Short mmCIF file of C-alpha atoms and ligand atoms in Angstrom, two decimals:
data_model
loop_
_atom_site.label_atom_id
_atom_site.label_comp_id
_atom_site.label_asym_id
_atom_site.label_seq_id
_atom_site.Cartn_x
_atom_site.Cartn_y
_atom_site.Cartn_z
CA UNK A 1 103.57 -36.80 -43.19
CA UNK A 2 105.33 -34.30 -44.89
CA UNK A 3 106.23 -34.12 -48.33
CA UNK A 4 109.90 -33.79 -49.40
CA UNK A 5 110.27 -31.52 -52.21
CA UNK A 6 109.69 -33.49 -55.21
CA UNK A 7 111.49 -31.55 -57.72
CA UNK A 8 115.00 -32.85 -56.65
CA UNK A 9 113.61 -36.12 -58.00
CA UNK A 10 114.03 -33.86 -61.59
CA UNK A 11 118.07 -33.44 -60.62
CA UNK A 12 120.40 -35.43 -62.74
CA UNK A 13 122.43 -37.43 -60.37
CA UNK A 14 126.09 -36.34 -60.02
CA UNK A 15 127.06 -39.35 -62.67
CA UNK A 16 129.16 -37.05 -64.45
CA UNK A 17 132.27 -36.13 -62.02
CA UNK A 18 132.08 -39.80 -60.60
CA UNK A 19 132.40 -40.99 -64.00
CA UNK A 20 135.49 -38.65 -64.34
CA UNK A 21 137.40 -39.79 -61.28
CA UNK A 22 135.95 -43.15 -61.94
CA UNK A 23 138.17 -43.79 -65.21
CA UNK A 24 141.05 -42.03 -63.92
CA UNK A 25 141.30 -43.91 -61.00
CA UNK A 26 140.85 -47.20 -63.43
CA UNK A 27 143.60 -45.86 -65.08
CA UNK A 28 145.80 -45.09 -62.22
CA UNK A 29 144.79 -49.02 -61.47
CA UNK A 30 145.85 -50.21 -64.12
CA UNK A 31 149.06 -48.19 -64.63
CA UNK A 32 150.69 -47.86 -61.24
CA UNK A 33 152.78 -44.84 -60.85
CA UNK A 34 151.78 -43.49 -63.92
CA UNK A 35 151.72 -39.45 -63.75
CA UNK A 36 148.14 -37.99 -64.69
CA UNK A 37 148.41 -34.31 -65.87
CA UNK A 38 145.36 -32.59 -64.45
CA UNK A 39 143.63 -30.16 -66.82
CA UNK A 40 140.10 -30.10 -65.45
CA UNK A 41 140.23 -28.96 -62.61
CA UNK A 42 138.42 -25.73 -61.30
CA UNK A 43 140.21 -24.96 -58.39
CA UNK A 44 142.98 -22.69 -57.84
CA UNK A 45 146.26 -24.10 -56.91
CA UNK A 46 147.69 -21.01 -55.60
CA UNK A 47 148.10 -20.20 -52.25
CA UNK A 48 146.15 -16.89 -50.67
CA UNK A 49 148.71 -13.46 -51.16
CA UNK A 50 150.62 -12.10 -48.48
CA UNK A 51 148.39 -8.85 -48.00
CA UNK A 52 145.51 -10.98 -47.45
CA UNK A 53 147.22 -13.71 -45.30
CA UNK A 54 148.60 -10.85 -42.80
CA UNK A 55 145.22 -9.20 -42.70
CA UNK A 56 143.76 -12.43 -41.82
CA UNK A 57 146.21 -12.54 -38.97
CA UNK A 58 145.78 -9.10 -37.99
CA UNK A 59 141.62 -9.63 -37.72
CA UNK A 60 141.98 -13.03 -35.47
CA UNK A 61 144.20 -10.78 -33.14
CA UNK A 62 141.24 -8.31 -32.83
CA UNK A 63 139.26 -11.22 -31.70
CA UNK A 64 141.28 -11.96 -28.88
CA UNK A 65 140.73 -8.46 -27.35
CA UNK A 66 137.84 -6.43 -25.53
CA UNK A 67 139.15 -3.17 -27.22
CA UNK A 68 139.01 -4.48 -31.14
CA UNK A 69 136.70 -7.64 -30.71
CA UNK A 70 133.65 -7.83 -33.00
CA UNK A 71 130.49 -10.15 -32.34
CA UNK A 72 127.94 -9.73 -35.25
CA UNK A 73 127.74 -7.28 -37.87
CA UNK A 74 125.88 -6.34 -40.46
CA UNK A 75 124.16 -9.07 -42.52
CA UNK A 76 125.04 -7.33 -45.55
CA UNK A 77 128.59 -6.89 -44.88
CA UNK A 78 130.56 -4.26 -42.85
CA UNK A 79 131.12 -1.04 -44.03
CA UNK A 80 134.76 -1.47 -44.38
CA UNK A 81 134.43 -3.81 -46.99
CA UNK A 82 131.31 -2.87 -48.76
CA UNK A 83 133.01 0.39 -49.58
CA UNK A 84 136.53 -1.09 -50.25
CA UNK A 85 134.40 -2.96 -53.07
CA UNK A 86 132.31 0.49 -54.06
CA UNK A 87 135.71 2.37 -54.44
CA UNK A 88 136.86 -0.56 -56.93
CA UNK A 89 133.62 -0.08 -58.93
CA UNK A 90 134.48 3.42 -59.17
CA UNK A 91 138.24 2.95 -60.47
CA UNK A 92 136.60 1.18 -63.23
CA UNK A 93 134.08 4.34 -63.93
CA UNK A 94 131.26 2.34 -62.40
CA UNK A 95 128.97 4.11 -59.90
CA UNK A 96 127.75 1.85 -57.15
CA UNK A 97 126.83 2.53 -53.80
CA UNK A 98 127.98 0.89 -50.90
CA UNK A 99 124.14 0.10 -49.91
CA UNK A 100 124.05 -1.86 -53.31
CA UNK A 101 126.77 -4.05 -52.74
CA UNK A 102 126.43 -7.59 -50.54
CA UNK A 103 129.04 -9.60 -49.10
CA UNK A 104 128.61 -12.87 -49.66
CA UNK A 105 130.07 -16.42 -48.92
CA UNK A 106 130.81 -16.74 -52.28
CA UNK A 107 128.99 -16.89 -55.60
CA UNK A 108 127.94 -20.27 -55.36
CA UNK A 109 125.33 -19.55 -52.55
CA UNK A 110 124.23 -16.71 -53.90
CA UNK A 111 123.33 -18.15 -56.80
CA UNK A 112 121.28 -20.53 -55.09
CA UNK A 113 119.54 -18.09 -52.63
CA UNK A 114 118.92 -15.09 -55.01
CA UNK A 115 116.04 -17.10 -56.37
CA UNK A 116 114.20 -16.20 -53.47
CA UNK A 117 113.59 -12.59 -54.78
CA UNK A 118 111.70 -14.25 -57.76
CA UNK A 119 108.03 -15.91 -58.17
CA UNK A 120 108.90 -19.91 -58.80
CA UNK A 121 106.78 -19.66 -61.71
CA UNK A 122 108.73 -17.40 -63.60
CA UNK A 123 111.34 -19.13 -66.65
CA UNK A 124 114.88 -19.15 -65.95
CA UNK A 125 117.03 -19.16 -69.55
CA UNK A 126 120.19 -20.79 -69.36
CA UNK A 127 122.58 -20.04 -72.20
CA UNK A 128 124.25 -23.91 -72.77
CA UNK A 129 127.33 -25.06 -72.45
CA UNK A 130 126.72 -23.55 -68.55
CA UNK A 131 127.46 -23.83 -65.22
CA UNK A 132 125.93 -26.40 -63.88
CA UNK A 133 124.51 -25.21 -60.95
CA UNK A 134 122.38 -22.88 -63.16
CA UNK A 135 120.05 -25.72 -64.11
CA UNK A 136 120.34 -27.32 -60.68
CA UNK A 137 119.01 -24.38 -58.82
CA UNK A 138 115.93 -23.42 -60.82
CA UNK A 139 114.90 -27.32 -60.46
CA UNK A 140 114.99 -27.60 -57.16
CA UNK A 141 113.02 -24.52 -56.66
CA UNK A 142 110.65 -25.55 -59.39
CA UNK A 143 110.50 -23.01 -61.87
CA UNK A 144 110.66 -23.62 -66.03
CA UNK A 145 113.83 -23.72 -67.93
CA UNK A 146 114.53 -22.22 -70.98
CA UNK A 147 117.92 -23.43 -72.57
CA UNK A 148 119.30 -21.68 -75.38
CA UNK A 149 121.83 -24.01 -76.97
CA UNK A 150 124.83 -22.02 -78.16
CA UNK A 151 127.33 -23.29 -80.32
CA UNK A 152 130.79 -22.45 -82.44
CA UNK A 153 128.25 -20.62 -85.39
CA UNK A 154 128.13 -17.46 -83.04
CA UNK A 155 131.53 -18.29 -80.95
CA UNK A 156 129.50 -19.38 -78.46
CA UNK A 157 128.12 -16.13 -77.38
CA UNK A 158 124.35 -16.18 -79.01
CA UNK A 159 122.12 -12.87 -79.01
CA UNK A 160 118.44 -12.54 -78.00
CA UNK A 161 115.93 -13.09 -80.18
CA UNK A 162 112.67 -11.46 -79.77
CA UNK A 163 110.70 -15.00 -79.18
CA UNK A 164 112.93 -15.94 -75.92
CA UNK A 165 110.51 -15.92 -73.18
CA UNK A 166 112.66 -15.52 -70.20
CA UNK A 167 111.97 -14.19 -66.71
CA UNK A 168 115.43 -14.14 -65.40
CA UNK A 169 118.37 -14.45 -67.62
CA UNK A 170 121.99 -16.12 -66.59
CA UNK A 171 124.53 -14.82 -68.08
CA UNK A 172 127.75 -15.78 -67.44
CA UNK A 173 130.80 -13.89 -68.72
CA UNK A 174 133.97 -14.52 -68.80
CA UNK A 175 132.58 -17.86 -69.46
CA UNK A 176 133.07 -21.67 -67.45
CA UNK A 177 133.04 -23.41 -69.19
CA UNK A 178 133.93 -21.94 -72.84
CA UNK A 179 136.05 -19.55 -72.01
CA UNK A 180 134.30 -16.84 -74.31
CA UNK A 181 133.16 -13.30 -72.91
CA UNK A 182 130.72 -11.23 -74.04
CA UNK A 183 132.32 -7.82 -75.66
CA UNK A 184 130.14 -4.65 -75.18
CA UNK A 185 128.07 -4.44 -77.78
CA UNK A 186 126.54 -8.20 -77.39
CA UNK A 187 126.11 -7.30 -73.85
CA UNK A 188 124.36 -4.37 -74.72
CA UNK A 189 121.58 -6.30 -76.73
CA UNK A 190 121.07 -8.64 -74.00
CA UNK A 191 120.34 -5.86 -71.57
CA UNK A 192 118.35 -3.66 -73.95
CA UNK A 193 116.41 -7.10 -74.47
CA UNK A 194 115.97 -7.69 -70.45
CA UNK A 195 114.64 -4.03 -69.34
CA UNK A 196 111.71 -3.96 -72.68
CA UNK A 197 110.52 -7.68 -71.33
CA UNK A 198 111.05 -6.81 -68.02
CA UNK A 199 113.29 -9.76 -67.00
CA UNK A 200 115.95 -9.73 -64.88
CA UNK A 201 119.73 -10.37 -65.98
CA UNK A 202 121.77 -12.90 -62.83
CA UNK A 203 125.36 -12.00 -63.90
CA UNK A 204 127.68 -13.84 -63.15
CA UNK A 205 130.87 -11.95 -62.92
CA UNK A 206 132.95 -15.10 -61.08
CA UNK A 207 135.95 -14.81 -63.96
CA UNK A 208 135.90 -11.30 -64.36
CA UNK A 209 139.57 -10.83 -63.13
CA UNK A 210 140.97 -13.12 -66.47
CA UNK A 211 139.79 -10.53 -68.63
CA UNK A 212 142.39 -8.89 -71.20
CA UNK A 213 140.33 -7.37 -73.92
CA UNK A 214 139.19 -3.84 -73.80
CA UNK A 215 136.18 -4.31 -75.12
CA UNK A 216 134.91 -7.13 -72.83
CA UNK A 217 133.20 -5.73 -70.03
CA UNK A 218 134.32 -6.56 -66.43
CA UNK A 219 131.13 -5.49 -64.64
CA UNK A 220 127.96 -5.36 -66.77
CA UNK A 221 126.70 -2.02 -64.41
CA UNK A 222 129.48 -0.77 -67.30
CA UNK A 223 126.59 -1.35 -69.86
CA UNK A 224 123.79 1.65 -69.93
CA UNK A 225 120.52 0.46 -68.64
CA UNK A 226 121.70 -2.65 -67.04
CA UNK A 227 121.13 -1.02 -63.20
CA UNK A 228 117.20 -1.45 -64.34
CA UNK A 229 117.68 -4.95 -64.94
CA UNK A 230 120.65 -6.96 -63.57
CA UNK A 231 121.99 -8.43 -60.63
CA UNK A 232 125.98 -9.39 -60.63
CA UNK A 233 126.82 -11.86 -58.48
CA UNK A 234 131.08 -12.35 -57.86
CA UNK A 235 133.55 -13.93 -56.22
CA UNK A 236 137.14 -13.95 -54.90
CA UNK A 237 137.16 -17.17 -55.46
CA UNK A 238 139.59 -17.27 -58.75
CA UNK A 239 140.25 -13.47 -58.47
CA UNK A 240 142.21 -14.27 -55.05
CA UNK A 241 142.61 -17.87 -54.31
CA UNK A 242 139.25 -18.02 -51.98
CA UNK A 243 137.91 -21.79 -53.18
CA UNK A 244 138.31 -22.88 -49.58
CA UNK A 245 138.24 -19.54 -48.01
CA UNK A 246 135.38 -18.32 -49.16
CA UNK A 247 133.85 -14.98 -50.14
CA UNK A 248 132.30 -13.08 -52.50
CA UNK A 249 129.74 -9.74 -53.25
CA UNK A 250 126.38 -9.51 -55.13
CA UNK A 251 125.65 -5.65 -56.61
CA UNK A 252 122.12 -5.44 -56.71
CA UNK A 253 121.31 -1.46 -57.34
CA UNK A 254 118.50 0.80 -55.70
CA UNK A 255 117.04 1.25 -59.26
CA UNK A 256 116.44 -2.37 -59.73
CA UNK A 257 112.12 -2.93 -58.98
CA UNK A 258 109.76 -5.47 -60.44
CA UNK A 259 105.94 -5.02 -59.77
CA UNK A 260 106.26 -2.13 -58.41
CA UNK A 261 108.72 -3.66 -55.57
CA UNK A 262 112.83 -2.76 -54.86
CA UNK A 263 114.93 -5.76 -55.41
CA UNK A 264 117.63 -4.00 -53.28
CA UNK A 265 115.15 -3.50 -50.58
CA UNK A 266 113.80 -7.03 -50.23
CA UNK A 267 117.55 -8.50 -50.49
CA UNK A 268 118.44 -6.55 -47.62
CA UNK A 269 115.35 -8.03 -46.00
CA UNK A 270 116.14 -11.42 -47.01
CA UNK A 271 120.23 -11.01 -45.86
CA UNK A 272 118.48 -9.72 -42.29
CA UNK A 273 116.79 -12.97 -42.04
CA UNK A 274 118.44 -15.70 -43.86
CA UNK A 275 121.83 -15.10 -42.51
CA UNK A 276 123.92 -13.60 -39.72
CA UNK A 277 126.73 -12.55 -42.18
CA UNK A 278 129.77 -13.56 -42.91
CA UNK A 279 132.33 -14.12 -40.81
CA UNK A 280 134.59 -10.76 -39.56
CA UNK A 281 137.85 -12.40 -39.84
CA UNK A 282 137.26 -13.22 -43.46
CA UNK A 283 135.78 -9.82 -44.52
CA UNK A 284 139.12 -8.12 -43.07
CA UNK A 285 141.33 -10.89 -45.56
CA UNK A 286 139.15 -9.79 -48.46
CA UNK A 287 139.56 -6.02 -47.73
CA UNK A 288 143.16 -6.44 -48.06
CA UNK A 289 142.52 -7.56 -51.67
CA UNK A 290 140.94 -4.32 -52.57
CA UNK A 291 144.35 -2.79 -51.03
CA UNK A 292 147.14 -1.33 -54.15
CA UNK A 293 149.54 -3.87 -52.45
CA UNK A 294 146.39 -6.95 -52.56
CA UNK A 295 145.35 -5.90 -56.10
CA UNK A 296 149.29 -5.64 -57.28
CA UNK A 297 149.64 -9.76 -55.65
CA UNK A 298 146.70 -11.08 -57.00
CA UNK A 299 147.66 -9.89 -60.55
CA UNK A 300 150.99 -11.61 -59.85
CA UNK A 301 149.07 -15.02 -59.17
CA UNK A 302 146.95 -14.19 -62.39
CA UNK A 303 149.96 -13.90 -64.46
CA UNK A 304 150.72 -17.65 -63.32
CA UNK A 305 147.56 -19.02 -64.91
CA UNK A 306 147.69 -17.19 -67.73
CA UNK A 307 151.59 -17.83 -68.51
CA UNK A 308 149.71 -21.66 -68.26
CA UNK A 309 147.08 -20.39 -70.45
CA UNK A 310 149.48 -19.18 -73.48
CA UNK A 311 151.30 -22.83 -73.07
CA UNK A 312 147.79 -24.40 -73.84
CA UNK A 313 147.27 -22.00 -76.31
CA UNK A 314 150.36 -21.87 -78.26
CA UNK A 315 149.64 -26.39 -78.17
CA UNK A 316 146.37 -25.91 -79.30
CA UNK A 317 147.37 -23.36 -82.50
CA UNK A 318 150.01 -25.94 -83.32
CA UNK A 319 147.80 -28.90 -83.51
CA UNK A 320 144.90 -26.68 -85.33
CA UNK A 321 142.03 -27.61 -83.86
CA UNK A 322 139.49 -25.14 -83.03
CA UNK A 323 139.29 -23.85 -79.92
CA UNK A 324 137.80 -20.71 -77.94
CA UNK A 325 138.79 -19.22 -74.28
CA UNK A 326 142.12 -18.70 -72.77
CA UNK A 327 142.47 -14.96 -73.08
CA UNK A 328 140.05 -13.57 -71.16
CA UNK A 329 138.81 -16.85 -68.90
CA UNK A 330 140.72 -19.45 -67.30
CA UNK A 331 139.33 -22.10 -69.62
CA UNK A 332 139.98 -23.26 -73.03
CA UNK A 333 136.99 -24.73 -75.07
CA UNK A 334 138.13 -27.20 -78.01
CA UNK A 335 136.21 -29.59 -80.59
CA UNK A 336 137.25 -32.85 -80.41
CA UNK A 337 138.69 -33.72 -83.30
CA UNK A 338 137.30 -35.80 -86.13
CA UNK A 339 133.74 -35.22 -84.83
CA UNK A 340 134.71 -37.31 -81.64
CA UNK A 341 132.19 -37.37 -78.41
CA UNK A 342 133.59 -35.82 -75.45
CA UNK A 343 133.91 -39.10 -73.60
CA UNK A 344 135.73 -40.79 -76.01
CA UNK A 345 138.25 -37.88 -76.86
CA UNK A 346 138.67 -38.05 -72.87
CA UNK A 347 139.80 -41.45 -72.93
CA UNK A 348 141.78 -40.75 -76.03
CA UNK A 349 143.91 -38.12 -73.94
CA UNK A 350 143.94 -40.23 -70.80
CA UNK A 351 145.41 -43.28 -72.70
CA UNK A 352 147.84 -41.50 -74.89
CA UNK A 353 148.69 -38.61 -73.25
CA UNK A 354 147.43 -39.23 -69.56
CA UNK A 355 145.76 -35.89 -69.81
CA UNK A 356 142.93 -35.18 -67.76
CA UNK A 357 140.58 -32.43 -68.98
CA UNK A 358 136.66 -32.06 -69.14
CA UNK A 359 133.84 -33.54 -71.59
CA UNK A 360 131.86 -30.70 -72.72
CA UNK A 361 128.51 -32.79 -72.61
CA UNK A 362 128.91 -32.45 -68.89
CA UNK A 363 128.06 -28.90 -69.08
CA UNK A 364 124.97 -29.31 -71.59
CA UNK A 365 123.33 -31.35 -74.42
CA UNK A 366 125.50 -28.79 -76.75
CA UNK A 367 128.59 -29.19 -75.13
CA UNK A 368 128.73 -32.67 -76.82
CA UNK A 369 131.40 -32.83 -79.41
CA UNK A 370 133.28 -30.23 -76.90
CA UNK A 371 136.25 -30.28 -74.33
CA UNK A 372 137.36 -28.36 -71.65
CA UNK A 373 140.89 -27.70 -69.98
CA UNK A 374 141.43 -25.24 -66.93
CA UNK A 375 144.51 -23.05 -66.22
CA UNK A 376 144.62 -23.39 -63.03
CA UNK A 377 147.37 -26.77 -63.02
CA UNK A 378 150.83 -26.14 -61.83
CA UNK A 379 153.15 -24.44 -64.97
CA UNK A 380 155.18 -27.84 -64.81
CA UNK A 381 152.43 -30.19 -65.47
CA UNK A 382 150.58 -27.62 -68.08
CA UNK A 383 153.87 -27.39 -70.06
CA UNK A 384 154.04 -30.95 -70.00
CA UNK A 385 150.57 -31.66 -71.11
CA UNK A 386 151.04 -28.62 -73.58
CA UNK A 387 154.15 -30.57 -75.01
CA UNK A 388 151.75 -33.79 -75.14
CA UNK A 389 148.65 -32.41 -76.98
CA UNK A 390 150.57 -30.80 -80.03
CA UNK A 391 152.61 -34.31 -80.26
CA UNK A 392 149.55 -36.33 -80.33
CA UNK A 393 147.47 -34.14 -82.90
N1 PLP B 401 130.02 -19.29 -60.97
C1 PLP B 401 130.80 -19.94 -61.83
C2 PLP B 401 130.61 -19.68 -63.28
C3 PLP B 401 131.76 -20.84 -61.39
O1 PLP B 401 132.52 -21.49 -62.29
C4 PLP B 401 131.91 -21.05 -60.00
C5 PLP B 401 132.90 -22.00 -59.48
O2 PLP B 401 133.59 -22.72 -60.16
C6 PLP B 401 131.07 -20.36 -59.14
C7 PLP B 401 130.15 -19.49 -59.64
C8 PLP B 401 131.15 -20.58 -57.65
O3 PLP B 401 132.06 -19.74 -57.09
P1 PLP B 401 132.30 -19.65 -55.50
O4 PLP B 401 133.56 -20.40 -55.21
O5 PLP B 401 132.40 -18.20 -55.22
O6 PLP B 401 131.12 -20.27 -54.83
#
């Protein structure tokens, strides 16, 4: 018989969002027609732009003829878009080559799949509060964990220290879920830290649109050094309304190797056999976003979430509780007040305010004590919950 692998036996079970729609569907219950104002979410609520919506028109039509038709293309991505995504790099001073750039279904299967590049006994570090699926990968392929608690002392944004031993480093920044980004100089130490051990830095660039400040990085190839040590792996998930579309690009550069071997090369050997690419009509829609006209709609959409993130903001200054986030990430990180759990300050907003956000424990041991709200809610309903949070506190 075979044997299953025995490391998803190691997976917490998804307790956590059940629990979450659990009690607000109790509520709902128990309180018919009440209105719940949804803060947690992750998901966009925006619908695609107009460049990308006609381009995804335009591509179906080439389908439907002999003369434009396309049956399968490269597993890395067609040309069109590989170097629609180059020439962005480049506006942004960033020299990457279209052969080091990887289209993608999206960053959460990359994240998953990159893995394969690295020996299962190698030690993942996972700087916590994080992404869940972080952890969740590295189990299920079996490899060590090393989780580096962060916390409000260093604005949750901690720095190597010379005893982490780390393989391959996740680093996520803009942040989900605390909202905080790593400025330049932080970044810096991480990858100064990664090439002298020789680990590799998975960077995860999904929030990279949010960001405002000049000195927070948008790609970390803008960091010297970090094409001998780091893979970013992005998305246009929340940059252009793909959740349920799907697509997104890994940079992996030529002068990436480990033990003597080229990361870029074996990727490219992995795409050839893992996948047949994704799909044409979808890599024509994401073009368009690269387009002046797609770049000048998508920043339109931003400025929706982050007119909802100033609402939150401006609540959360009012009530004076300490928070992180919101300027350069679509999520805003607060302590619960009066040294509350998570759980309980969530039923505290539910019941008084019939807010919905996020515990922080769900996102880490550290993110106890922590809560989570997402921009990504209509303007009506984050105005309205705004309006709630600074009454109750
Ligand atoms: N990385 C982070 C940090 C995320 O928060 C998410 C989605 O919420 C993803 C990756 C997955 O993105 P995608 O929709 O491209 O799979």
């Amino acid at each position: 018989m075979i044997e299953p692998n025995r490391h998803y036996t190691e997976l917490q079970d998804s307790y956590f969002f059940l629990e979450l729609s659990r009690r607000s569907e109790e509520y709902l219950t128990a309180h018919p027609g009440a209105h719940i104002y949804k803060l947690g979410i992750g998901d966009v609520s925006q619908p695609l732009c107009p460049a990308v919506i006609a381009a995804l028109h335009e591509a179906v039509d080439d389908q439907s003829t002999m003369e434009h038709f396309h049956g399968y293309l490269l597993e890395s991505g067609t040309q069109f878009l590989r170097e629609a995504i180059a020439q962005h790099y480049a506006r942004r001073g960033v020299t990457v080559a279209e052969d080091e750039v990887f289209i993608s279904s999206g960053a959460g299967d990359e994240l998953g799949e990159i893995l394969d590049l690295f020996d299962p006994v190698s030690r993942a570090l996972v700087i916590e509060p994080a992404y869940p699926a972080y952890v969740d990968t590295n189990i299920m392929s079996g490899r060590e964990i090393v989780h580096l608690p962060a916390g409000r002392d260093c604005g949750f944004l901690p720095l190597p220290d010379g005893d982490l031993d780390a393989d391959l480093i996740y680093i996520c920044s803009p942040n989900n879920p605390t909202g905080a980004a790593f400025p330049r100089e932080k970044l810096q130490a991480w990858v100064d830290f990664a090439n002298r051990r020789g680990a590799v830095i998975l960077f995860d660039a999904a929030y990279e649109a949010f960001i405002e400040d000049a000195d927070v990085p948008h790609s970390i190839f803008e960091i010297p050094g970090a094409e001998t040590c780091a893979i970013e792996i992005c998305s246009l998930s929340k940059t252009a309304g793909f959740t349920g579309t799907r697509l997104g690009y890994t940079v992996l550069p030529k002068a990436l190797k480990r033990g003597g071997m080229s990361l870029n090369a074996m990727w490219m050997r992995n795409r050839t056999t893992r996948t047949n690419g994704v799909s044409y009509i979808l890599q024509k829609g994401a073009a368009a976003v690269f387009t002046p006209e797609g770049q000048r709609q998508i920043r339109e959409q931003i400025a929706v979430y982050k007119h909802n993130a100033k609402t939150l903001m401006a609540a959360l200054d009012k009530t004076g509780l300490w928070y992180c986030g919101g300027r350069n990430a679509p999520y805003l990180w607060m302590q619960c007040p009066d040294g509350m759990d998570s759980w309980s300050f969530f039923d505290l907003l539910l019941e008084k305010a019939q807010i919905v956000g996020t515990p922080g424990v769900g996102f880490g041991a550290c993110g106890e004590g922590y809560f989570r709200f997402t921009i990504f809610g209509s303007p009506d309903d984050t105005q309205e919950a705004a309006k709630r949070l600074a009454e109750l506190f």
